[in-house]
Amino acid sequence: MTSAQVDKDGKDATEKTSEEGYERGLGSRQVQMIAIGGAIGVGLFLGAGANIAKAGPSLILMYALAGAIVFFIMRALGELLLYRPVSGSFAEYSREFLGPFFGYFTGWTYWLMWVVTGMAELTAAAIYVNYWFPAVPQWVTALVFLVILFGVNLISVKVFGELEFWFSMVKVTALIGMIVIGLGVLTFGFSNAGDTAAVSNLWEFDGFFPKGVGSSLMTLQGVMFAYLAVELVGVTAGESENPEKTLPKAINTLPWRIALFYVGALTVILCVVKWTEFAEGVSPFVKAFAMIGIPAGAGIVNFVVLTAALSSCNSGMYSTGRMLRNLAESGEAPAAFKKLSSSRTPAFGITVSVLFMGIGVVLNYVVPEKAFGYVTSVATAAGIWTWLMILISHVLYRRAVVAGRLPASSFPAPGGSAFSWVAIVFLLFVTGLIAYDADSRVCLYVMAGWAAVLGIGWMVLKGRNPQITDRREAEFEKVG
């Protein structure tokens, strides 16, 4: 061991980093792009095709409605983050305001959400590569991407942040370009789609709700999956250089991001190409550019949506490792997950999570045509639980502030907890829709099984360490 590896106290670098907190390695531009990238994922680029087929142009309204609810969720989270910015925030707030069991359950469920989301993104990435190389099996492509992103996440949070910055930059630039080109087709009538492109496409083919309002509402479960990951900005709180400045800015820009990238992009696409042209398993953006006839346009868009999938999987690896460390520090996961590598990343937690994401590779081998649908429904159910815990924690925090038991946050949510209640009711409504739909109902069975496993785990933990059920004083995370 060299002298550089030993500090003044005689501790080696590995031992020292295992006792410290994370590196404040995410700058303002990276946090902003992580927040933007979180709002542009495979749910929009791939999942929107199936939802357009089910709801027609009314899908635009569903994205707008769900987007408003997501903003309420993020403002609730923002108030909590500025009250106490910690990595693994959702589990910490659940633990503080609802009790240790809810922190344990939320942390492990958020970990599950990102593991299965990672499976979905790997599946989507394999589908996109299949566009160019149809002879390459999906599972091979999924495995290659899994290994590459795993390596990136082990290096350092700065490398993760930089890669995520450029992934998001590609998505944002391309979406803006798509919107501009689409508006050009509508305005000037150029391209193969120029003769049929018109705003009237939004209502001419059996109306704005061609399959009925009920069918449109049923797409909300898929729409909510598209918004999963917007809360990732909360996980970055413990590694942001200046959370008091960067987090409010990232959250307050969410409405225009939703308006532009979801509502705006879908509106333009459905004006340029009539909704009846879209189908499940095909990206509406790739389809639209293929019909416009721009040389290599569909291939370029396919590359963009590939980066979207890889971006989300990259984020999943990042967040799962952090959540496992948070659970370990609370005694709710094996102590091995607490250790940081020499680059101050939770390498062991990331490794275990990647091994579970590898199940997605197996699914792509066994049922490649159904893999995406299976995992997205489970991810949505886990995401809804996480959002509910954020909202309920916020309601309880506001009560404590009003009662004078806790200090007020520097970033209060508008309307106090009123909009949190609105969002809670909406999420329960979406859960009801999932239960009603025979295809997606299976995810509730999976979640019931998951709850049973976690319940057994909690009983084991209590038996080994009865103090785990004690409420602890809130502490700020030790950083750097």
Tab-separated table of C-alpha atoms in Angstrom:
chain	number	residue	atom	x	y	z
A	1	MET	CA	0.000	0.000	0.000
A	2	THR	CA	1.450	3.409	-0.956
A	3	SER	CA	1.686	6.377	1.368
A	4	ALA	CA	-0.945	8.144	-0.732
A	5	GLN	CA	-3.426	5.478	0.242
A	6	VAL	CA	-2.993	6.073	3.956
A	7	ASP	CA	-4.298	9.165	5.768
A	8	LYS	CA	-2.812	10.822	8.854
A	9	ASP	CA	-4.655	8.459	11.171
A	10	GLY	CA	-3.245	5.411	9.448
A	11	LYS	CA	-6.534	4.415	7.798
A	12	ASP	CA	-6.462	3.169	4.253
A	13	ALA	CA	-8.562	4.929	1.613
A	14	THR	CA	-11.195	2.227	1.416
A	15	GLU	CA	-11.840	2.217	5.160
A	16	LYS	CA	-11.965	6.004	5.279
A	17	THR	CA	-14.488	6.406	2.473
A	18	SER	CA	-16.730	3.771	3.969
A	19	GLU	CA	-17.152	6.032	7.003
A	20	GLU	CA	-17.789	9.233	5.080
A	21	GLY	CA	-20.778	10.531	3.185
A	22	TYR	CA	-21.199	11.008	-0.536
A	23	GLU	CA	-19.224	13.430	-2.633
A	24	ARG	CA	-20.987	16.676	-3.523
A	25	GLY	CA	-20.132	15.981	-7.131
A	26	LEU	CA	-23.278	17.058	-9.004
A	27	GLY	CA	-23.174	20.645	-10.252
A	28	SER	CA	-26.125	22.866	-11.112
A	29	ARG	CA	-26.138	22.080	-14.843
A	30	GLN	CA	-26.055	18.341	-14.117
A	31	VAL	CA	-28.912	18.468	-11.592
A	32	GLN	CA	-30.947	20.551	-14.057
A	33	MET	CA	-30.377	18.054	-16.848
A	34	ILE	CA	-31.062	15.066	-14.579
A	35	ALA	CA	-34.391	16.717	-13.703
A	36	ILE	CA	-35.158	17.395	-17.373
A	37	GLY	CA	-34.042	13.931	-18.446
A	38	GLY	CA	-36.201	12.374	-15.765
A	39	ALA	CA	-39.237	13.884	-17.448
A	40	ILE	CA	-38.303	12.475	-20.867
A	41	GLY	CA	-38.132	8.711	-20.818
A	42	VAL	CA	-39.039	5.553	-22.641
A	43	GLY	CA	-42.642	5.884	-21.450
A	44	LEU	CA	-43.003	8.807	-23.838
A	45	PHE	CA	-40.810	7.557	-26.658
A	46	LEU	CA	-42.066	3.953	-26.813
A	47	GLY	CA	-45.080	3.601	-24.520
A	48	ALA	CA	-46.958	6.498	-26.131
A	49	GLY	CA	-47.490	4.424	-29.284
A	50	ALA	CA	-49.748	1.900	-27.528
A	51	ASN	CA	-51.546	4.659	-25.615
A	52	ILE	CA	-52.257	6.654	-28.787
A	53	ALA	CA	-53.847	3.530	-30.273
A	54	LYS	CA	-56.061	3.228	-27.167
A	55	ALA	CA	-57.023	6.867	-26.634
A	56	GLY	CA	-56.342	8.760	-29.857
A	57	PRO	CA	-55.719	12.527	-29.556
A	58	SER	CA	-57.247	12.604	-26.053
A	59	LEU	CA	-53.931	11.177	-24.836
A	60	ILE	CA	-52.672	14.781	-24.937
A	61	LEU	CA	-55.202	15.689	-22.232
A	62	MET	CA	-54.199	12.657	-20.144
A	63	TYR	CA	-50.544	13.714	-20.215
A	64	ALA	CA	-51.509	17.272	-19.230
A	65	LEU	CA	-53.694	16.059	-16.347
A	66	ALA	CA	-51.085	13.624	-15.047
A	67	GLY	CA	-48.403	16.288	-15.500
A	68	ALA	CA	-50.257	18.671	-13.194
A	69	ILE	CA	-50.465	15.948	-10.537
A	70	VAL	CA	-46.752	15.190	-10.907
A	71	PHE	CA	-46.003	18.883	-10.348
A	72	PHE	CA	-48.010	18.788	-7.094
A	73	ILE	CA	-45.962	15.753	-6.037
A	74	MET	CA	-42.695	17.486	-6.859
A	75	ARG	CA	-43.607	20.664	-4.986
A	76	ALA	CA	-44.454	18.530	-1.944
A	77	LEU	CA	-41.093	16.769	-2.302
A	78	GLY	CA	-39.344	20.110	-2.816
A	79	GLU	CA	-40.666	21.454	0.474
A	80	LEU	CA	-39.414	18.340	2.268
A	81	LEU	CA	-36.034	18.455	0.521
A	82	LEU	CA	-35.351	22.023	1.603
A	83	TYR	CA	-36.467	21.158	5.133
A	84	ARG	CA	-33.903	18.332	5.217
A	85	PRO	CA	-31.880	17.504	2.057
A	86	VAL	CA	-30.718	13.891	2.227
A	87	SER	CA	-29.911	11.182	-0.272
A	88	GLY	CA	-32.583	8.476	-0.219
A	89	SER	CA	-35.052	11.198	0.691
A	90	PHE	CA	-38.357	9.344	0.220
A	91	ALA	CA	-37.448	6.564	2.617
A	92	GLU	CA	-36.062	9.073	5.128
A	93	TYR	CA	-39.219	11.203	5.134
A	94	SER	CA	-41.450	8.128	5.370
A	95	ARG	CA	-39.317	6.929	8.271
A	96	GLU	CA	-39.543	10.294	10.029
A	97	PHE	CA	-43.235	11.078	9.562
A	98	LEU	CA	-44.918	7.671	9.295
A	99	GLY	CA	-42.565	5.460	11.269
A	100	PRO	CA	-39.634	3.068	10.689
A	101	PHE	CA	-41.697	0.387	8.926
A	102	PHE	CA	-42.851	2.822	6.234
A	103	GLY	CA	-39.290	4.018	5.690
A	104	TYR	CA	-38.198	0.415	5.307
A	105	PHE	CA	-41.091	-0.433	2.970
A	106	THR	CA	-40.683	2.711	0.848
A	107	GLY	CA	-36.932	2.317	0.487
A	108	TRP	CA	-37.152	-1.275	-0.658
A	109	THR	CA	-40.144	-0.542	-2.940
A	110	TYR	CA	-38.332	2.360	-4.597
A	111	TRP	CA	-35.399	0.026	-5.118
A	112	LEU	CA	-37.793	-2.475	-6.746
A	113	MET	CA	-39.246	0.274	-8.945
A	114	TRP	CA	-35.857	1.147	-10.369
A	115	VAL	CA	-34.788	-2.458	-10.804
A	116	VAL	CA	-37.866	-3.258	-12.900
A	117	THR	CA	-37.650	0.130	-14.672
A	118	GLY	CA	-34.083	-0.772	-15.559
A	119	MET	CA	-35.429	-4.011	-17.038
A	120	ALA	CA	-37.962	-2.012	-19.078
A	121	GLU	CA	-35.300	0.387	-20.345
A	122	LEU	CA	-32.969	-2.457	-21.322
A	123	THR	CA	-35.866	-4.067	-23.190
A	124	ALA	CA	-36.654	-0.798	-24.968
A	125	ALA	CA	-32.986	-0.244	-25.854
A	126	ALA	CA	-32.832	-3.736	-27.345
A	127	ILE	CA	-35.972	-3.009	-29.403
A	128	TYR	CA	-34.407	0.196	-30.744
A	129	VAL	CA	-31.152	-1.527	-31.730
A	130	ASN	CA	-33.275	-4.168	-33.458
A	131	TYR	CA	-34.385	-1.352	-35.814
A	132	TRP	CA	-30.880	-1.320	-37.324
A	133	PHE	CA	-29.752	-4.881	-36.588
A	134	PRO	CA	-32.804	-7.178	-36.690
A	135	ALA	CA	-30.614	-10.283	-36.658
A	136	VAL	CA	-29.149	-9.475	-33.214
A	137	PRO	CA	-31.184	-11.128	-30.414
A	138	GLN	CA	-32.764	-8.688	-27.943
A	139	TRP	CA	-31.166	-10.352	-24.934
A	140	VAL	CA	-27.637	-9.885	-26.314
A	141	THR	CA	-28.128	-6.146	-26.775
A	142	ALA	CA	-29.717	-5.805	-23.337
A	143	LEU	CA	-26.760	-7.588	-21.724
A	144	VAL	CA	-24.154	-5.401	-23.461
A	145	PHE	CA	-25.850	-2.178	-22.345
A	146	LEU	CA	-26.244	-3.507	-18.795
A	147	VAL	CA	-22.498	-4.140	-18.498
A	148	ILE	CA	-21.492	-0.755	-19.985
A	149	LEU	CA	-23.740	1.309	-17.706
A	150	PHE	CA	-22.666	-0.745	-14.707
A	151	GLY	CA	-19.071	0.263	-15.360
A	152	VAL	CA	-19.999	3.948	-15.652
A	153	ASN	CA	-21.804	3.955	-12.300
A	154	LEU	CA	-18.846	2.400	-10.497
A	155	ILE	CA	-16.380	5.124	-11.492
A	156	SER	CA	-17.762	8.213	-9.690
A	157	VAL	CA	-20.875	10.348	-9.280
A	158	LYS	CA	-19.246	13.005	-11.486
A	159	VAL	CA	-18.973	10.541	-14.379
A	160	PHE	CA	-22.587	9.476	-13.832
A	161	GLY	CA	-23.695	13.128	-13.767
A	162	GLU	CA	-21.729	13.995	-16.895
A	163	LEU	CA	-23.065	11.017	-18.853
A	164	GLU	CA	-26.610	11.827	-17.717
A	165	PHE	CA	-26.088	15.464	-18.727
A	166	TRP	CA	-25.230	14.496	-22.300
A	167	PHE	CA	-27.924	11.827	-22.514
A	168	SER	CA	-30.463	14.464	-21.485
A	169	MET	CA	-28.968	17.043	-23.835
A	170	VAL	CA	-29.476	14.668	-26.774
A	171	LYS	CA	-33.114	14.032	-25.763
A	172	VAL	CA	-33.933	17.713	-25.232
A	173	THR	CA	-32.270	18.887	-28.444
A	174	ALA	CA	-33.934	16.175	-30.499
A	175	LEU	CA	-37.406	16.776	-29.061
A	176	ILE	CA	-37.162	20.499	-29.739
A	177	GLY	CA	-35.984	19.669	-33.262
A	178	MET	CA	-38.950	17.314	-33.761
A	179	ILE	CA	-41.377	19.988	-32.619
A	180	VAL	CA	-39.827	22.606	-34.941
A	181	ILE	CA	-39.866	20.251	-37.943
A	182	GLY	CA	-43.440	19.216	-37.174
A	183	LEU	CA	-44.542	22.843	-36.995
A	184	GLY	CA	-42.748	23.429	-40.287
A	185	VAL	CA	-44.683	20.583	-41.920
A	186	LEU	CA	-47.951	22.002	-40.557
A	187	THR	CA	-47.175	25.571	-41.606
A	188	PHE	CA	-45.492	25.134	-44.974
A	189	GLY	CA	-46.771	21.717	-46.033
A	190	PHE	CA	-43.418	20.282	-47.092
A	191	SER	CA	-42.505	16.561	-46.919
A	192	ASN	CA	-44.514	13.441	-47.712
A	193	ALA	CA	-46.880	14.179	-44.811
A	194	GLY	CA	-47.474	17.792	-45.845
A	195	ASP	CA	-50.698	17.111	-47.763
A	196	THR	CA	-52.430	15.398	-44.842
A	197	ALA	CA	-50.898	17.293	-41.905
A	198	ALA	CA	-53.481	19.524	-40.235
A	199	VAL	CA	-54.603	20.591	-36.771
A	200	SER	CA	-57.987	19.085	-37.642
A	201	ASN	CA	-56.358	15.621	-37.356
A	202	LEU	CA	-56.949	16.040	-33.627
A	203	TRP	CA	-60.712	15.615	-34.043
A	204	GLU	CA	-61.546	14.539	-37.612
A	205	PHE	CA	-61.047	10.787	-37.132
A	206	ASP	CA	-63.894	9.839	-34.782
A	207	GLY	CA	-63.406	12.879	-32.559
A	208	PHE	CA	-61.008	13.884	-29.806
A	209	PHE	CA	-62.110	10.862	-27.698
A	210	PRO	CA	-62.393	8.241	-30.497
A	211	LYS	CA	-62.542	5.261	-28.119
A	212	GLY	CA	-64.570	7.025	-25.413
A	213	VAL	CA	-63.608	8.824	-22.208
A	214	GLY	CA	-63.324	5.528	-20.319
A	215	SER	CA	-60.712	4.182	-22.715
A	216	SER	CA	-58.772	7.440	-22.405
A	217	LEU	CA	-58.772	7.231	-18.616
A	218	MET	CA	-57.454	3.669	-18.800
A	219	THR	CA	-54.260	5.020	-20.386
A	220	LEU	CA	-53.455	6.964	-17.207
A	221	GLN	CA	-51.543	3.997	-15.792
A	222	GLY	CA	-49.222	4.039	-18.817
A	223	VAL	CA	-49.024	7.829	-18.700
A	224	MET	CA	-47.956	7.747	-15.052
A	225	PHE	CA	-45.184	5.292	-15.977
A	226	ALA	CA	-43.907	7.896	-18.432
A	227	TYR	CA	-43.455	10.327	-15.542
A	228	LEU	CA	-41.577	7.910	-13.280
A	229	ALA	CA	-38.100	9.298	-12.503
A	230	VAL	CA	-39.070	12.955	-12.129
A	231	GLU	CA	-38.567	12.381	-8.398
A	232	LEU	CA	-34.969	11.304	-9.057
A	233	VAL	CA	-33.896	14.880	-8.346
A	234	GLY	CA	-34.731	14.102	-4.713
A	235	VAL	CA	-32.230	11.240	-4.656
A	236	THR	CA	-29.510	13.636	-5.894
A	237	ALA	CA	-30.030	15.961	-2.906
A	238	GLY	CA	-27.242	14.366	-0.880
A	239	GLU	CA	-24.755	14.798	-3.746
A	240	SER	CA	-25.737	18.222	-5.098
A	241	GLU	CA	-23.226	21.034	-4.662
A	242	ASN	CA	-25.868	23.573	-3.663
A	243	PRO	CA	-29.253	21.879	-3.038
A	244	GLU	CA	-30.861	25.065	-1.653
A	245	LYS	CA	-30.385	26.724	-5.042
A	246	THR	CA	-30.464	23.918	-7.600
A	247	LEU	CA	-33.415	21.859	-6.325
A	248	PRO	CA	-36.088	24.630	-6.334
A	249	LYS	CA	-34.997	25.693	-9.805
A	250	ALA	CA	-35.157	22.126	-11.118
A	251	ILE	CA	-38.638	21.585	-9.637
A	252	ASN	CA	-40.106	24.923	-10.713
A	253	THR	CA	-39.156	24.310	-14.347
A	254	LEU	CA	-41.153	21.059	-14.386
A	255	PRO	CA	-44.422	22.576	-15.748
A	256	TRP	CA	-42.828	24.011	-18.865
A	257	ARG	CA	-40.890	20.778	-19.423
A	258	ILE	CA	-44.132	18.805	-19.316
A	259	ALA	CA	-45.931	21.363	-21.485
A	260	LEU	CA	-43.180	21.361	-24.102
A	261	PHE	CA	-41.846	17.820	-24.186
A	262	TYR	CA	-45.032	15.850	-23.530
A	263	VAL	CA	-48.074	17.920	-24.405
A	264	GLY	CA	-46.339	19.980	-27.094
A	265	ALA	CA	-44.497	17.134	-28.806
A	266	LEU	CA	-47.545	14.808	-28.852
A	267	THR	CA	-49.817	17.579	-30.115
A	268	VAL	CA	-47.497	18.327	-33.026
A	269	ILE	CA	-47.042	14.641	-33.907
A	270	LEU	CA	-50.792	13.946	-33.848
A	271	CYS	CA	-51.394	16.964	-36.073
A	272	VAL	CA	-48.781	15.811	-38.578
A	273	VAL	CA	-49.811	12.126	-38.592
A	274	LYS	CA	-53.358	10.948	-37.860
A	275	TRP	CA	-53.647	8.875	-34.695
A	276	THR	CA	-54.861	5.745	-36.513
A	277	GLU	CA	-51.347	5.236	-37.924
A	278	PHE	CA	-49.813	4.434	-34.526
A	279	ALA	CA	-49.609	1.051	-32.831
A	280	GLU	CA	-48.099	-0.698	-29.822
A	281	GLY	CA	-44.388	-1.490	-29.911
A	282	VAL	CA	-43.514	1.317	-32.349
A	283	SER	CA	-42.237	4.700	-31.212
A	284	PRO	CA	-44.644	7.420	-32.440
A	285	PHE	CA	-41.640	9.668	-33.037
A	286	VAL	CA	-39.888	7.135	-35.269
A	287	LYS	CA	-43.165	6.486	-37.097
A	288	ALA	CA	-43.835	10.192	-37.625
A	289	PHE	CA	-40.399	10.905	-39.085
A	290	ALA	CA	-40.610	7.851	-41.319
A	291	MET	CA	-43.917	9.176	-42.721
A	292	ILE	CA	-42.543	12.698	-43.109
A	293	GLY	CA	-39.856	11.139	-45.289
A	294	ILE	CA	-36.827	13.072	-44.060
A	295	PRO	CA	-33.689	11.157	-45.177
A	296	ALA	CA	-32.335	9.141	-42.251
A	297	GLY	CA	-34.810	10.990	-40.018
A	298	ALA	CA	-36.328	7.843	-38.532
A	299	GLY	CA	-32.866	6.447	-37.860
A	300	ILE	CA	-31.814	9.641	-36.084
A	301	VAL	CA	-34.928	9.599	-33.940
A	302	ASN	CA	-34.321	5.935	-33.176
A	303	PHE	CA	-30.860	6.881	-31.887
A	304	VAL	CA	-32.427	9.567	-29.695
A	305	VAL	CA	-34.970	7.225	-28.153
A	306	LEU	CA	-32.148	4.729	-27.573
A	307	THR	CA	-30.315	7.369	-25.512
A	308	ALA	CA	-33.556	7.971	-23.578
A	309	ALA	CA	-33.725	4.317	-22.592
A	310	LEU	CA	-30.052	4.162	-21.641
A	311	SER	CA	-30.394	7.411	-19.676
A	312	SER	CA	-33.200	5.994	-17.565
A	313	CYS	CA	-31.360	2.722	-16.946
A	314	ASN	CA	-28.284	4.725	-15.956
A	315	SER	CA	-30.397	6.674	-13.463
A	316	GLY	CA	-31.835	3.431	-12.127
A	317	MET	CA	-28.411	2.053	-11.296
A	318	TYR	CA	-27.515	5.329	-9.582
A	319	SER	CA	-30.621	5.492	-7.406
A	320	THR	CA	-30.768	1.814	-6.399
A	321	GLY	CA	-27.278	1.894	-4.933
A	322	ARG	CA	-28.085	5.025	-2.918
A	323	MET	CA	-31.374	3.630	-1.640
A	324	LEU	CA	-29.749	0.383	-0.491
A	325	ARG	CA	-27.133	2.379	1.410
A	326	ASN	CA	-29.851	4.456	3.079
A	327	LEU	CA	-31.628	1.261	4.138
A	328	ALA	CA	-28.391	-0.244	5.468
A	329	GLU	CA	-27.639	2.871	7.529
A	330	SER	CA	-31.060	2.468	9.168
A	331	GLY	CA	-30.421	-1.196	9.907
A	332	GLU	CA	-33.000	-2.285	7.294
A	333	ALA	CA	-30.565	-3.897	4.848
A	334	PRO	CA	-27.269	-5.806	5.229
A	335	ALA	CA	-24.463	-3.623	6.617
A	336	ALA	CA	-22.332	-4.370	3.541
A	337	PHE	CA	-24.461	-1.904	1.574
A	338	LYS	CA	-23.200	0.970	3.764
A	339	LYS	CA	-19.657	0.844	2.414
A	340	LEU	CA	-18.504	3.290	-0.213
A	341	SER	CA	-15.784	2.519	-2.713
A	342	SER	CA	-12.603	4.588	-3.016
A	343	SER	CA	-14.505	6.777	-5.508
A	344	ARG	CA	-17.263	7.265	-2.890
A	345	THR	CA	-19.924	5.330	-4.762
A	346	PRO	CA	-22.071	2.574	-3.174
A	347	ALA	CA	-20.448	-0.022	-5.425
A	348	PHE	CA	-21.765	-3.122	-3.661
A	349	GLY	CA	-25.375	-1.865	-3.743
A	350	ILE	CA	-25.062	-0.991	-7.419
A	351	THR	CA	-23.613	-4.428	-8.178
A	352	VAL	CA	-26.446	-6.281	-6.445
A	353	SER	CA	-29.041	-4.112	-8.190
A	354	VAL	CA	-27.457	-4.752	-11.584
A	355	LEU	CA	-27.597	-8.494	-10.962
A	356	PHE	CA	-31.351	-8.193	-10.379
A	357	MET	CA	-31.718	-6.015	-13.482
A	358	GLY	CA	-30.168	-8.931	-15.314
A	359	ILE	CA	-33.537	-10.680	-14.906
A	360	GLY	CA	-34.661	-8.298	-17.651
A	361	VAL	CA	-32.072	-9.873	-19.942
A	362	VAL	CA	-33.603	-13.273	-19.178
A	363	LEU	CA	-37.107	-11.933	-19.925
A	364	ASN	CA	-35.835	-10.646	-23.271
A	365	TYR	CA	-34.622	-14.156	-23.987
A	366	VAL	CA	-37.790	-15.958	-22.863
A	367	VAL	CA	-40.627	-13.563	-23.802
A	368	PRO	CA	-39.139	-10.695	-25.865
A	369	GLU	CA	-42.548	-9.576	-27.155
A	370	LYS	CA	-44.069	-9.222	-23.665
A	371	ALA	CA	-41.081	-8.183	-21.538
A	372	PHE	CA	-41.774	-4.424	-21.737
A	373	GLY	CA	-45.422	-4.688	-20.711
A	374	TYR	CA	-44.719	-6.986	-17.779
A	375	VAL	CA	-42.137	-4.805	-16.107
A	376	THR	CA	-43.718	-1.392	-16.765
A	377	SER	CA	-46.894	-2.316	-14.875
A	378	VAL	CA	-44.900	-3.419	-11.800
A	379	ALA	CA	-42.762	-0.257	-11.983
A	380	THR	CA	-45.883	1.912	-12.127
A	381	ALA	CA	-47.391	0.291	-9.027
A	382	ALA	CA	-44.117	0.716	-7.097
A	383	GLY	CA	-43.855	4.316	-8.296
A	384	ILE	CA	-47.376	5.129	-7.149
A	385	TRP	CA	-46.528	3.843	-3.666
A	386	THR	CA	-43.431	6.060	-3.577
A	387	TRP	CA	-45.396	9.127	-4.657
A	388	LEU	CA	-48.105	8.422	-2.073
A	389	MET	CA	-45.467	8.253	0.665
A	390	ILE	CA	-44.023	11.596	-0.468
A	391	LEU	CA	-47.478	13.198	-0.380
A	392	ILE	CA	-48.536	11.731	2.974
A	393	SER	CA	-45.167	12.687	4.497
A	394	HIS	CA	-45.705	16.217	3.200
A	395	VAL	CA	-49.194	16.449	4.737
A	396	LEU	CA	-47.809	15.310	8.108
A	397	TYR	CA	-44.844	17.678	7.836
A	398	ARG	CA	-47.180	20.628	7.173
A	399	ARG	CA	-49.195	19.696	10.256
A	400	ALA	CA	-46.003	19.669	12.332
A	401	VAL	CA	-44.977	23.081	10.981
A	402	VAL	CA	-48.392	24.601	11.721
A	403	ALA	CA	-48.217	23.138	15.248
A	404	GLY	CA	-44.755	24.660	15.721
A	405	ARG	CA	-42.999	21.303	16.167
A	406	LEU	CA	-40.768	21.623	13.084
A	407	PRO	CA	-39.119	24.552	11.271
A	408	ALA	CA	-40.699	25.811	8.059
A	409	SER	CA	-39.035	24.934	4.760
A	410	SER	CA	-37.502	27.655	2.603
A	411	PHE	CA	-39.430	26.237	-0.383
A	412	PRO	CA	-43.070	25.864	0.727
A	413	ALA	CA	-45.568	24.185	-1.589
A	414	PRO	CA	-48.322	26.526	-2.836
A	415	GLY	CA	-51.604	25.981	-1.013
A	416	GLY	CA	-49.960	24.150	1.869
A	417	SER	CA	-51.026	20.514	1.789
A	418	ALA	CA	-54.217	21.088	-0.265
A	419	PHE	CA	-52.700	19.999	-3.584
A	420	SER	CA	-51.064	17.027	-1.901
A	421	TRP	CA	-54.554	15.798	-0.990
A	422	VAL	CA	-55.667	16.276	-4.613
A	423	ALA	CA	-52.696	14.224	-5.808
A	424	ILE	CA	-53.377	11.486	-3.235
A	425	VAL	CA	-56.963	11.089	-4.482
A	426	PHE	CA	-55.757	11.014	-8.098
A	427	LEU	CA	-53.153	8.294	-7.410
A	428	LEU	CA	-55.746	6.167	-5.615
A	429	PHE	CA	-58.005	6.594	-8.667
A	430	VAL	CA	-55.202	5.385	-10.977
A	431	THR	CA	-54.658	2.401	-8.674
A	432	GLY	CA	-58.349	1.591	-9.113
A	433	LEU	CA	-57.914	1.731	-12.894
A	434	ILE	CA	-55.005	-0.704	-12.642
A	435	ALA	CA	-57.162	-3.075	-10.594
A	436	TYR	CA	-59.961	-2.805	-13.177
A	437	ASP	CA	-57.727	-3.624	-16.164
A	438	ALA	CA	-57.152	-7.373	-16.500
A	439	ASP	CA	-53.822	-6.911	-18.316
A	440	SER	CA	-52.240	-4.637	-15.717
A	441	ARG	CA	-53.941	-6.131	-12.652
A	442	VAL	CA	-51.143	-8.691	-12.350
A	443	CYS	CA	-48.832	-5.979	-11.021
A	444	LEU	CA	-51.048	-5.622	-7.937
A	445	TYR	CA	-50.634	-9.349	-7.296
A	446	VAL	CA	-46.882	-8.896	-7.627
A	447	MET	CA	-47.002	-5.958	-5.207
A	448	ALA	CA	-49.075	-8.022	-2.742
A	449	GLY	CA	-46.406	-10.722	-2.867
A	450	TRP	CA	-43.724	-8.073	-2.477
A	451	ALA	CA	-45.536	-6.646	0.575
A	452	ALA	CA	-45.695	-10.122	2.106
A	453	VAL	CA	-41.944	-10.630	1.572
A	454	LEU	CA	-41.164	-7.248	3.109
A	455	GLY	CA	-43.524	-7.966	6.018
A	456	ILE	CA	-41.675	-11.204	6.780
A	457	GLY	CA	-38.365	-9.359	6.469
A	458	TRP	CA	-39.556	-6.735	8.949
A	459	MET	CA	-40.536	-9.398	11.479
A	460	VAL	CA	-37.068	-10.962	11.159
A	461	LEU	CA	-35.403	-7.563	11.611
A	462	LYS	CA	-37.509	-6.831	14.701
A	463	GLY	CA	-36.583	-10.203	16.184
A	464	ARG	CA	-32.878	-9.541	15.710
A	465	ASN	CA	-32.945	-5.860	16.659
A	466	PRO	CA	-36.056	-4.662	18.549
A	467	GLN	CA	-34.691	-1.087	18.576
A	468	ILE	CA	-35.289	-0.875	14.828
A	469	THR	CA	-38.904	0.059	15.521
A	470	ASP	CA	-37.894	3.089	17.607
A	471	ARG	CA	-38.380	6.506	16.028
A	472	ARG	CA	-35.077	8.353	15.785
A	473	GLU	CA	-34.306	12.066	15.760
A	474	ALA	CA	-33.948	13.438	12.240
A	475	GLU	CA	-30.296	13.880	11.312
A	476	PHE	CA	-28.671	15.609	8.391
A	477	GLU	CA	-26.601	13.297	6.282
A	478	LYS	CA	-22.856	13.458	6.867
A	479	VAL	CA	-21.344	14.739	3.653
A	480	GLY	CA	-17.732	14.950	2.553
